[in-house]
XYZ file of C-alpha atoms in Angstrom:
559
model
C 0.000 0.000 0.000
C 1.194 3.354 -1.188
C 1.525 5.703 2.162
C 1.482 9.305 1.759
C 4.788 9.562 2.739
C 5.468 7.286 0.096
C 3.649 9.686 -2.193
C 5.305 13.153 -1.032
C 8.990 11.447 -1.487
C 8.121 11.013 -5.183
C 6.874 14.420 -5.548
C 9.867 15.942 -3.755
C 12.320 14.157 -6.569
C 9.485 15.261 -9.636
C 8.596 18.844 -8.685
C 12.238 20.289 -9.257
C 12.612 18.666 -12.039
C 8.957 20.563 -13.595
C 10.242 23.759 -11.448
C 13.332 23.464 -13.521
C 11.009 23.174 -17.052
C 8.021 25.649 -15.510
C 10.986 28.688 -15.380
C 12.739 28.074 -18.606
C 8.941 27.999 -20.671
C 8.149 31.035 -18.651
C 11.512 32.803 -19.640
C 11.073 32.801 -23.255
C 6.924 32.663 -23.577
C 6.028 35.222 -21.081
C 8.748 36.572 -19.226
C 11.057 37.235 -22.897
C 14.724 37.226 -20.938
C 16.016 34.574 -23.715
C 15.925 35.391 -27.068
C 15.905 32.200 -29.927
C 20.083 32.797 -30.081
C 20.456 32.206 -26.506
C 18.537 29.299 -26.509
C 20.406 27.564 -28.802
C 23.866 28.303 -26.524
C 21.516 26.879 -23.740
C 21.243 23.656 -25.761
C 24.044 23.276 -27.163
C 25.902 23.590 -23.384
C 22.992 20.676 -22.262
C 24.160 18.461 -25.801
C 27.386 18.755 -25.512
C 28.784 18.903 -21.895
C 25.975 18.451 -19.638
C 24.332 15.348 -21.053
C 27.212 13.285 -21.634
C 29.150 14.121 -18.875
C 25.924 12.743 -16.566
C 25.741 10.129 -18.609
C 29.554 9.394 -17.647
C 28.793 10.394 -14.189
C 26.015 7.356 -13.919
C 27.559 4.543 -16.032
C 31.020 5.249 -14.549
C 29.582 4.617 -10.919
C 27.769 1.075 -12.053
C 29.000 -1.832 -11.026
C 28.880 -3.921 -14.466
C 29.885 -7.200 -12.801
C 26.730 -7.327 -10.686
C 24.471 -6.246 -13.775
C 20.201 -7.716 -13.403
C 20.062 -10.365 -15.895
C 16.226 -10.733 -16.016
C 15.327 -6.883 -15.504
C 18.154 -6.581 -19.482
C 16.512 -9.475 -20.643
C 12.427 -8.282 -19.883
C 13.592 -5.009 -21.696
C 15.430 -6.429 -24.408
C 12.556 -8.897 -25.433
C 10.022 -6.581 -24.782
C 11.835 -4.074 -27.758
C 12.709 -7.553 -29.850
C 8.540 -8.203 -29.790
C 7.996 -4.867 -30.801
C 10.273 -4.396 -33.729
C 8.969 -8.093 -34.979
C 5.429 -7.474 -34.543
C 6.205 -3.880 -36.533
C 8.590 -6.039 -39.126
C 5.572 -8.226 -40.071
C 3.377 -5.041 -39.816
C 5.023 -2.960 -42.481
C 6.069 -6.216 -44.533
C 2.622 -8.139 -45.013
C 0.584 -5.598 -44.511
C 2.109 -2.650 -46.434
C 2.710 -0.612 -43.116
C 6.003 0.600 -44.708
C 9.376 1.630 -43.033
C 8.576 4.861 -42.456
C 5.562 4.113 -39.580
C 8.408 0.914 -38.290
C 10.688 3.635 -37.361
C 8.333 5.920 -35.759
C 6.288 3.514 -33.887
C 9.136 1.782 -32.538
C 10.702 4.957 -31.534
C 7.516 5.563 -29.662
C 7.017 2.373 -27.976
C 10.198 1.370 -26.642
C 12.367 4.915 -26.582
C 11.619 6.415 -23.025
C 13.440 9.245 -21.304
C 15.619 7.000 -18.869
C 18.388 9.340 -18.216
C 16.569 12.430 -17.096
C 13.142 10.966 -16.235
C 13.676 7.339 -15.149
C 16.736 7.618 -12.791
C 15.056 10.079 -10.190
C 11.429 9.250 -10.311
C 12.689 5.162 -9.748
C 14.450 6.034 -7.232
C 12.125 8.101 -5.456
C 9.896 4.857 -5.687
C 11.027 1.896 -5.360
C 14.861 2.683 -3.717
C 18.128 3.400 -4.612
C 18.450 -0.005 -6.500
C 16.630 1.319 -9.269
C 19.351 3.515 -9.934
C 21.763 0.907 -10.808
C 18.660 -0.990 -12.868
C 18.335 2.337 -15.175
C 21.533 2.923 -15.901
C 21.477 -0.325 -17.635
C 19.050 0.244 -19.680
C 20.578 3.725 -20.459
C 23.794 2.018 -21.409
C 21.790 -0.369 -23.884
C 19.951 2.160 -25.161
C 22.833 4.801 -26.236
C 25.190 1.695 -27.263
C 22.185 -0.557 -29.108
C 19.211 0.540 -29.543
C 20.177 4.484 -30.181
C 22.870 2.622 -32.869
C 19.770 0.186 -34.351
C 17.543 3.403 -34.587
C 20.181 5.174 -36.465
C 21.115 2.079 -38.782
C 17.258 1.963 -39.611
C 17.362 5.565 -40.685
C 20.306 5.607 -42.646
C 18.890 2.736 -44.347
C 15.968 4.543 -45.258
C 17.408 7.650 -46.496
C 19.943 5.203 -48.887
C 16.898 3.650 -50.009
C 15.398 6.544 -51.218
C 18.754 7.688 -52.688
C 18.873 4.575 -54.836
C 15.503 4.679 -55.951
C 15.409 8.580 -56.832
C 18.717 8.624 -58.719
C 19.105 5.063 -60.457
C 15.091 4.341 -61.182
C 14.328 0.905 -62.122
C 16.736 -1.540 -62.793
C 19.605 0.731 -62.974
C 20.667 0.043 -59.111
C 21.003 -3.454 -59.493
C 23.920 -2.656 -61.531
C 25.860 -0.723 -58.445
C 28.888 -2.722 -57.479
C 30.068 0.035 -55.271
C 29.104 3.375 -53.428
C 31.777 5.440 -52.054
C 32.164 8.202 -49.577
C 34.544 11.194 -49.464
C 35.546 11.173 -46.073
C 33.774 14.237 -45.388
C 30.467 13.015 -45.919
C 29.039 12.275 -42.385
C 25.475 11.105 -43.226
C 22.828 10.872 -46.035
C 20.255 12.860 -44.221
C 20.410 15.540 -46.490
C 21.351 18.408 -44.489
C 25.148 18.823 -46.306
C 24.863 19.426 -49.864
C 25.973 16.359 -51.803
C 26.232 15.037 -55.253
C 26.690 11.945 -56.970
C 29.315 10.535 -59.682
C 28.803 7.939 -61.364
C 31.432 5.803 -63.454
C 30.438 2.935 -65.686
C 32.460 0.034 -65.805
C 33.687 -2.087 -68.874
C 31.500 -5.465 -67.584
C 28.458 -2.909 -67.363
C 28.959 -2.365 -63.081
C 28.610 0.771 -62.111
C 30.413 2.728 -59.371
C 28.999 5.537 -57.383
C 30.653 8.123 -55.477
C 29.108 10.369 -52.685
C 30.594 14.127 -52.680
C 30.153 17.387 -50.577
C 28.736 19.801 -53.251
C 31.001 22.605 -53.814
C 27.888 24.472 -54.878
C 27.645 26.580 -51.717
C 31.306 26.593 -50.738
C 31.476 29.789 -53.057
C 28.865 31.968 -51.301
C 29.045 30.546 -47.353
C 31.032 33.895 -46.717
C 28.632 35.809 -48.324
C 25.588 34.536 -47.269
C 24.527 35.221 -44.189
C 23.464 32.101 -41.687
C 20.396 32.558 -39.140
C 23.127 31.408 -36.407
C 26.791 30.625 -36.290
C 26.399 28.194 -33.604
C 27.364 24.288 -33.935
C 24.215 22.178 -34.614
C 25.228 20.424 -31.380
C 22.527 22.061 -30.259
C 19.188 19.929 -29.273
C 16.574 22.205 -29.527
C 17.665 25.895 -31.665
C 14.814 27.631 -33.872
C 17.189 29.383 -35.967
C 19.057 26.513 -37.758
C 16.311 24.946 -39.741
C 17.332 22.735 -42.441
C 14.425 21.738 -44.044
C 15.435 22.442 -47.888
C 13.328 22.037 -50.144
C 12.246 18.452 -50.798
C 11.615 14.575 -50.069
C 10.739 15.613 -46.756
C 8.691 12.429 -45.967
C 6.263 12.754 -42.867
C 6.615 16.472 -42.035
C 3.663 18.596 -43.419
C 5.001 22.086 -44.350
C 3.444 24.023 -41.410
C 5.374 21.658 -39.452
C 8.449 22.433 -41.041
C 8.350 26.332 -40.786
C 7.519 26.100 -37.260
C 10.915 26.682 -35.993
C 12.702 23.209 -34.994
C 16.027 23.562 -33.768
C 19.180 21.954 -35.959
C 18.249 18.645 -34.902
C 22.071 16.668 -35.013
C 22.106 17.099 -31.071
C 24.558 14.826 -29.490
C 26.850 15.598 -32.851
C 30.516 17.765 -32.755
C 30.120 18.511 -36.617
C 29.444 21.887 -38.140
C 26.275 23.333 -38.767
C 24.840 22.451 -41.904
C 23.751 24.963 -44.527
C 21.141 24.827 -47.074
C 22.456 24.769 -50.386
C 23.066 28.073 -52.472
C 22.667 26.785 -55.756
C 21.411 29.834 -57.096
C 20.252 31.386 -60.709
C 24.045 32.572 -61.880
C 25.007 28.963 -61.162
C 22.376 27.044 -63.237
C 22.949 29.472 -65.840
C 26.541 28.975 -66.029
C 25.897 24.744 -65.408
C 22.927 25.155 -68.412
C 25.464 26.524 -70.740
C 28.324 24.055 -70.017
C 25.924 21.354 -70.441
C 24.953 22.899 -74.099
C 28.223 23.604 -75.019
C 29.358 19.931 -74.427
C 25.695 18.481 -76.474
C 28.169 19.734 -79.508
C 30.599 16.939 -78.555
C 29.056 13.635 -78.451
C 32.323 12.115 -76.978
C 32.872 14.094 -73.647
C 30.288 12.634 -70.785
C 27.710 15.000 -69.618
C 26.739 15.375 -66.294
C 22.777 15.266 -65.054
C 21.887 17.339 -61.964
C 18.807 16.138 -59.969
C 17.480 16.223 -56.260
C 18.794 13.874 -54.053
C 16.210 12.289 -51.689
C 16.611 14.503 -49.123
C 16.348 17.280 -50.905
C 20.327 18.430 -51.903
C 21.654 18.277 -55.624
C 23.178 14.958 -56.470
C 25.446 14.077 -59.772
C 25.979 11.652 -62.147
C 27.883 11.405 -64.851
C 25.249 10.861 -68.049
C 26.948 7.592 -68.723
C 24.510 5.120 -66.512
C 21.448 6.621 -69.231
C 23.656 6.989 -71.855
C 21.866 7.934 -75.230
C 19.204 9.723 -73.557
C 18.005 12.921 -72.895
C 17.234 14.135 -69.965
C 15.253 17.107 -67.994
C 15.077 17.580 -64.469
C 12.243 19.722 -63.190
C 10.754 20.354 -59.237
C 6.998 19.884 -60.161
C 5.236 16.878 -60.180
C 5.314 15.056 -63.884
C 5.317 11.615 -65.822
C 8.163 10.760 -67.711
C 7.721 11.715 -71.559
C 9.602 10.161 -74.645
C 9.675 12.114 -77.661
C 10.757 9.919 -80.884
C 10.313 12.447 -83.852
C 12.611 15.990 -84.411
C 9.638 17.747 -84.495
C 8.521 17.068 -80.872
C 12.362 17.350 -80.224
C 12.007 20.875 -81.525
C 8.873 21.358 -79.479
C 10.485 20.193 -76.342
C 13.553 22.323 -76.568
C 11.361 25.293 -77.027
C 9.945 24.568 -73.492
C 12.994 23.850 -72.010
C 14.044 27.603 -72.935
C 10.981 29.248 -71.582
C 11.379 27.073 -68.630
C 15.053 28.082 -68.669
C 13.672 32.177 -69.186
C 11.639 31.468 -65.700
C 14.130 29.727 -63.301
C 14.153 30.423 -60.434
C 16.112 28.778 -56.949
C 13.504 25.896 -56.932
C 14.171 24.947 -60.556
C 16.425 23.406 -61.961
C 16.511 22.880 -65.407
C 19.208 20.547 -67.708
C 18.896 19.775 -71.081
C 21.085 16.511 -72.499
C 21.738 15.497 -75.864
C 20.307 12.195 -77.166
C 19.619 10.462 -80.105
C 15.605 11.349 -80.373
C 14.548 10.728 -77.090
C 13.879 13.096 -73.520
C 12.812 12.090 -70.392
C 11.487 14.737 -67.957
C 12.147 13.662 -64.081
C 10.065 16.180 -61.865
C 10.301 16.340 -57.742
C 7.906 17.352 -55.335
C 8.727 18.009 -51.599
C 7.733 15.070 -50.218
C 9.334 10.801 -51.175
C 7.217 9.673 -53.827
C 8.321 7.693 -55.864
C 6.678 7.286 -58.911
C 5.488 4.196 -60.277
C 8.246 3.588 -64.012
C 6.228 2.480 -66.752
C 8.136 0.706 -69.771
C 7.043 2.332 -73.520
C 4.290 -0.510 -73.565
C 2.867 0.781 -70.223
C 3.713 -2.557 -68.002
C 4.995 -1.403 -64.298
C 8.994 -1.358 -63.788
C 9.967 -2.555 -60.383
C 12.707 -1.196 -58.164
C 15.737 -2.974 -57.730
C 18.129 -2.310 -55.330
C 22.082 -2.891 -55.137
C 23.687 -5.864 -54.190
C 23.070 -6.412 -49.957
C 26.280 -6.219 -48.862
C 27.103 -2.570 -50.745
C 24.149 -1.100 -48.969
C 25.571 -2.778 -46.281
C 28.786 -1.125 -46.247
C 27.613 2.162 -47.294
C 25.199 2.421 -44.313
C 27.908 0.606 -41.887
C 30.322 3.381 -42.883
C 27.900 6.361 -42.234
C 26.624 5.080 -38.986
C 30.061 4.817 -38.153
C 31.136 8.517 -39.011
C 28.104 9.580 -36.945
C 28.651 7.718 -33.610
C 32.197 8.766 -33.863
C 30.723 12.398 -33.803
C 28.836 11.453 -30.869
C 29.890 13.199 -27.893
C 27.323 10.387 -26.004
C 29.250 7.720 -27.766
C 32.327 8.346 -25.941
C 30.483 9.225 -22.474
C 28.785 5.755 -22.592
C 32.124 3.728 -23.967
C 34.511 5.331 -21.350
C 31.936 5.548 -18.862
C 31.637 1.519 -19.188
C 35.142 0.856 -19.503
C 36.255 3.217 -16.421
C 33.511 0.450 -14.298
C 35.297 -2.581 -15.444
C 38.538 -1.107 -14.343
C 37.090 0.225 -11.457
C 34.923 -2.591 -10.162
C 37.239 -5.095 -11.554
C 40.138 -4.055 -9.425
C 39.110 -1.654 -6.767
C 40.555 1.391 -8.393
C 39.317 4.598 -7.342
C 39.059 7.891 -9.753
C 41.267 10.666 -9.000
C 39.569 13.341 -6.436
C 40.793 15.976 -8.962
C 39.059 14.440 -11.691
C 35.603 13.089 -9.551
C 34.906 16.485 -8.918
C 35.414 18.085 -12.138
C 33.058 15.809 -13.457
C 30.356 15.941 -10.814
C 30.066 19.674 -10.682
C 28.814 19.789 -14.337
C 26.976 16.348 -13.692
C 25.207 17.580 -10.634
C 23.752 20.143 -13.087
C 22.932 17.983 -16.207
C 19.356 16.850 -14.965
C 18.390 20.212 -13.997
C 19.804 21.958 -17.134
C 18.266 19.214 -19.344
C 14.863 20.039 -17.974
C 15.856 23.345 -18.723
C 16.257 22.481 -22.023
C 13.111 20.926 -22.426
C 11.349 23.901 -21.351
C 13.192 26.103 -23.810
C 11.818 23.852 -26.489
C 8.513 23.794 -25.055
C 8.170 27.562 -25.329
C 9.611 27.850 -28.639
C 6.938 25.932 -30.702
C 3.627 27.074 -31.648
C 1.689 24.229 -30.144
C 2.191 21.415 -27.322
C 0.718 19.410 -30.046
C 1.707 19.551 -33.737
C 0.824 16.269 -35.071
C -3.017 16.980 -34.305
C -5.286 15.270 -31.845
C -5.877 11.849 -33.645
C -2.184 11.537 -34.115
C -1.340 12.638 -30.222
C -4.219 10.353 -29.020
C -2.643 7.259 -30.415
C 1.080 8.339 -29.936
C -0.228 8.654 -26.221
C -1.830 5.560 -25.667
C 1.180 3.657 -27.747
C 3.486 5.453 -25.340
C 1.337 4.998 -22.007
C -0.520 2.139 -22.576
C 1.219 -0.164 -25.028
C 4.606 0.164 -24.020
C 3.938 -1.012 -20.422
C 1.593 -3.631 -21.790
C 4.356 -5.010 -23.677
C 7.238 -4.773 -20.879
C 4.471 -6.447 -18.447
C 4.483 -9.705 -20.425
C 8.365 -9.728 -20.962
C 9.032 -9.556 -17.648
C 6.879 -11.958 -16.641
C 7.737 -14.465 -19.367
C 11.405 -14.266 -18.001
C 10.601 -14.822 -14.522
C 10.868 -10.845 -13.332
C 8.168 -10.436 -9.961
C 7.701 -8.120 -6.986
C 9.259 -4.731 -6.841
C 11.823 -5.021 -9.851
C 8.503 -5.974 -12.304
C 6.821 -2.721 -10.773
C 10.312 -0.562 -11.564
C 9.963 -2.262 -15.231
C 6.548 -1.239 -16.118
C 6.805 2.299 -14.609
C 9.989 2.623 -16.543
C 8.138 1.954 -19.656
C 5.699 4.514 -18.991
C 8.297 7.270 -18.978
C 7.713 10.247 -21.904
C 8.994 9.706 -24.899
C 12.832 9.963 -25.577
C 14.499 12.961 -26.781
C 17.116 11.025 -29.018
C 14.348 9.310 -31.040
C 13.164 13.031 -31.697
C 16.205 14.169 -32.714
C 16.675 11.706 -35.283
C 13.401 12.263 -36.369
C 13.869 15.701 -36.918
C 17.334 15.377 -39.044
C 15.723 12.914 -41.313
C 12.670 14.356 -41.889
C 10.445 11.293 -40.507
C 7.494 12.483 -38.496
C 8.998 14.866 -36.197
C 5.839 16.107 -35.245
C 4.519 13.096 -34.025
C 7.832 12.886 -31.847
C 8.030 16.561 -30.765
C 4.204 15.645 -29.639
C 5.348 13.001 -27.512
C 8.267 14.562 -25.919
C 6.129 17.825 -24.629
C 2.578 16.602 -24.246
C 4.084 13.654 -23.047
C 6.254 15.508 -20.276
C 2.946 16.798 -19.458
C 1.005 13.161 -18.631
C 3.761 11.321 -18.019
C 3.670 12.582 -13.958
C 0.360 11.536 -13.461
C 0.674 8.690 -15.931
C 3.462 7.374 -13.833
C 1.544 8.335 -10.567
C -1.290 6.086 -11.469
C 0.602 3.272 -12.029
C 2.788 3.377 -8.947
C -0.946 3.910 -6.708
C -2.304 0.601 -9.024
C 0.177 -1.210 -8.240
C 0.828 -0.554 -4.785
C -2.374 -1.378 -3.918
């Protein structure tokens, strides 16, 4: 039975913790002390010092040799069931990969660190501390990694299917990076070159477009902070297509540079402007005149950034690349090739930054590839009408090619290296009684005594920087909710019991699962485009429940 003293301990750990949140909304909504800038110096303090370095703080100070067995197993099966149920979900039942990532991120993604650690402990005793530090180690070394592998996977998918339509990708034998290429979310301009080998293979290699190297001094940028930051209104980086998920009022609404956790610069939209595709347009005429030097074919990539390919993987064809929506034409006959030139130069007359326009010699035929803002791929018909399916490259290149990015982005992690040293100082530590310098224990714990207040902080920042608690509307809230509140716990319940987990430590597991949503899951979501409002819903409507959420299930099961 749940005493009121009982009751008022959890409420003494929870109530700073809001206080914390409660002053920083209040600060930029009502009170105005903290303009957008300062917020995102606020974050970006929380992403990349205060954060990890609790993170440190907490995993450094577990003992890893006395780790719960059945509490890592009831979560780990519980997330296992949930990705397989999704897996079967999107596979025989057309859910897609788009709604896998999403609702998994929802369901099994809480807010250990920040959330979970205090309000355990405050119920059930200071062994829940050790219990949730666990979980946060899996869940920044595996699941955070899985999340991010699932992602990247995505946004290669969409790659290969927007710039090598049809069969064309089954032909990739390769797909190179330039070392500076950290991710294929999009946000850095890239491009694509393409190289056609002698046994018909093709080899494909990802570049940082130069195309807005000249003008970054110029141009001006709405902050010249790092996108370290978590939550910052002034570094959107939405471009300007293949935005799956996000609906544009979404977009303009002012979501922070969304690479928290990440050391790399901030990324700019491109400035591929009129002079450019001008001077691009007239290269690419001048060389039509020599049939032997390759041409190259600028298009959209799938995250909205120019890609480019050398003409050689559609050699023989013409091609015109256009940003509104279109079929693909054929024209057989010099008069229609006359006809279409003629529209290519009033199209050419009218360009503006959303346009780009290409024109590509071929023997008598033109196809016309046309983007819209959001992934849709559209179905390839052959000349006789019959559907074209979409192959993909060989497994183990998009294997490689998605190993190597997730790789470059962990290693820009500043949580990466919290969680890896912070589990390697424990072995030592535990392992042979070795105790950490005083000099360094208290460096660290004077910014980690800080970290959960400041990341509340943070939280309230965000919260009073978007138009609306919730931006995914109701119907999309409602179910998010009861997937995060109901679902989740439902699901942990029956792991834990099917590995044997009872009394206090099965209470701690189905609380835990009824923390608000994650703020990593968010952040992903917001650098790839996939449903961020859905996330952003959970994370501050779901700060808002989760108390009493969380309250009701400790009084349930206490009784």
């Amino acid at each position: 039975m749940i005493s009121g003293n009982d009751f008022y301990k959890v409420m003494c750990a929870m109530v700073p913790l809001y206080f914390a949140m409660l002053v920083a909304y209040s600060s930029v909504k009502w009170w105005k002390i903290f303009t957008p800038e300062q917020c995102s110096g606020i974050n970006r303090f929380v992403a990349v010092f205060a954060v990890p370095v609790l993170s440190f703080h907490f995993i450094s100070q577990n003992n890893p040799y006395q780790m719960d067995t059945k509490f890592i197993l009831a979560d780990t099966f519980s997330k296992l069931l949930v990705l397989v149920l999704l897996s079967v979900w999107a596979v025989f039942f057309n859910g897609g990969l788009d709604w896998l990532i999403t609702l998994f991120s929802v369901a099994t993604l809480p807010n250990t660190l920040v959330m979970g650690i205090p309000l355990l402990k405050a119920m059930y005793g200071d062994f829940t501390q050790s219990l949730m530090v666990q979980l946060v180690v899996l869940q920044c070394i595996i699941w955070y990694t899985l999340l991010l592998i699932l992602f990247e996977y995505r946004a290669a998918t969409l790659l290969i299917q927007t710039q090598f339509p049809g069969k064309t990708a089954a032909s990739i034998s390769k797909i190179e990076l330039d070392n500076d290429v950290i991710s294929l979310d999009g946000r850095d301009p890239l491009h694509t070159e393409s190289e056609v080998e002698s046994n018909g293979r093709i080899r494909v290699r990802i570049r940082k477009s130069t195309s807005s190297a000249a003008d970054s001094i110029n141009t001006p940028r709405p902050s010249n902070l790092s996108n370290a930051e978590i939550f910052s209104v002034n570094t959107f980086g939405g471009g300007g297509g293949y935005r799956s998920g996000a609906s544009p009022q979404y977009c303009m609404s002012g979501y922070a540079s969304s690479d928290a956790y990440s050391l790399q610069p901030t990324p700019r939209q491109s400035n591929f402007n009129n002079n450019e595709l001008d001077q691009l347009e007239m290269m690419n005429a001048a060389n039509t005149n020599n049939t032997n030097t390759p041409v190259s074919v600028w298009s959209r990539s799938p995250v909205g950034r120019l890609f480019r390919h050398p003409s050689p993987v559609f050699s023989g064809v013409k091609m015109l690349w256009d940003s509104s929506p279109s079929s693909v034409k054929f024209s057989n006959t010099h008069h229609e090739e006359e006809e279409e030139e003629e529209e290519v130069e009033e199209r050419q007359g009218s360009s503006t930054n959303n346009h780009v326009v290409v024109a590509l010699a071929a023997a008598g035929k033109e196809i016309s590839f046309r983007d819209s803002t959001k992934v849709q791929i559209p179905e390839e018909t052959d000349t006789k009408g019959a559907e074209i399916s979409q192959e993909m490259p060989h497994a183990l290149v998009m294997l490689r090619l998605i190993l190597i990015v997730v790789g470059r982005k962990l290693s820009r992690n500043p949580n990466t290296y919290s969680s890896v040293l912070g589990v390697l100082w424990s072995l030592i530590s535990f392992k042979w009684n070795v105790g950490m310098p005083s000099l360094v224990k208290y460096s660290i714990k004077i910014i980690s005594d800080a970290g959960l207040g400041m990341a509340m902080f943070s939280l309230g920042l965000f919260m009073a920087l978007q138009p609306r608690i919730i931006a995914c509307g109701t119907k999309r809230a409602t179910i998010g909710m009861v997937i995060r509140f109901l679902c989740g716990p439902i699901i942990m319940s029956a792991a834990s019991v099917a590995v044997g987990l009872r009394g206090v430590k099965l209470h701690a597991a189905i609380v835990q699962a009824a923390l608000p949503q994650g703020i990593v899951p968010f952040v992903f979501a917001r650098e790839y485009g996939l449903h961020p409002d859905i996330l952003s819903t959970g994370v501050i409507f779901g700060m808002l429940v989760s108390l009493p959420v969380t309250l009701l299930y400790y009084i349930c099961m206490g009784l």
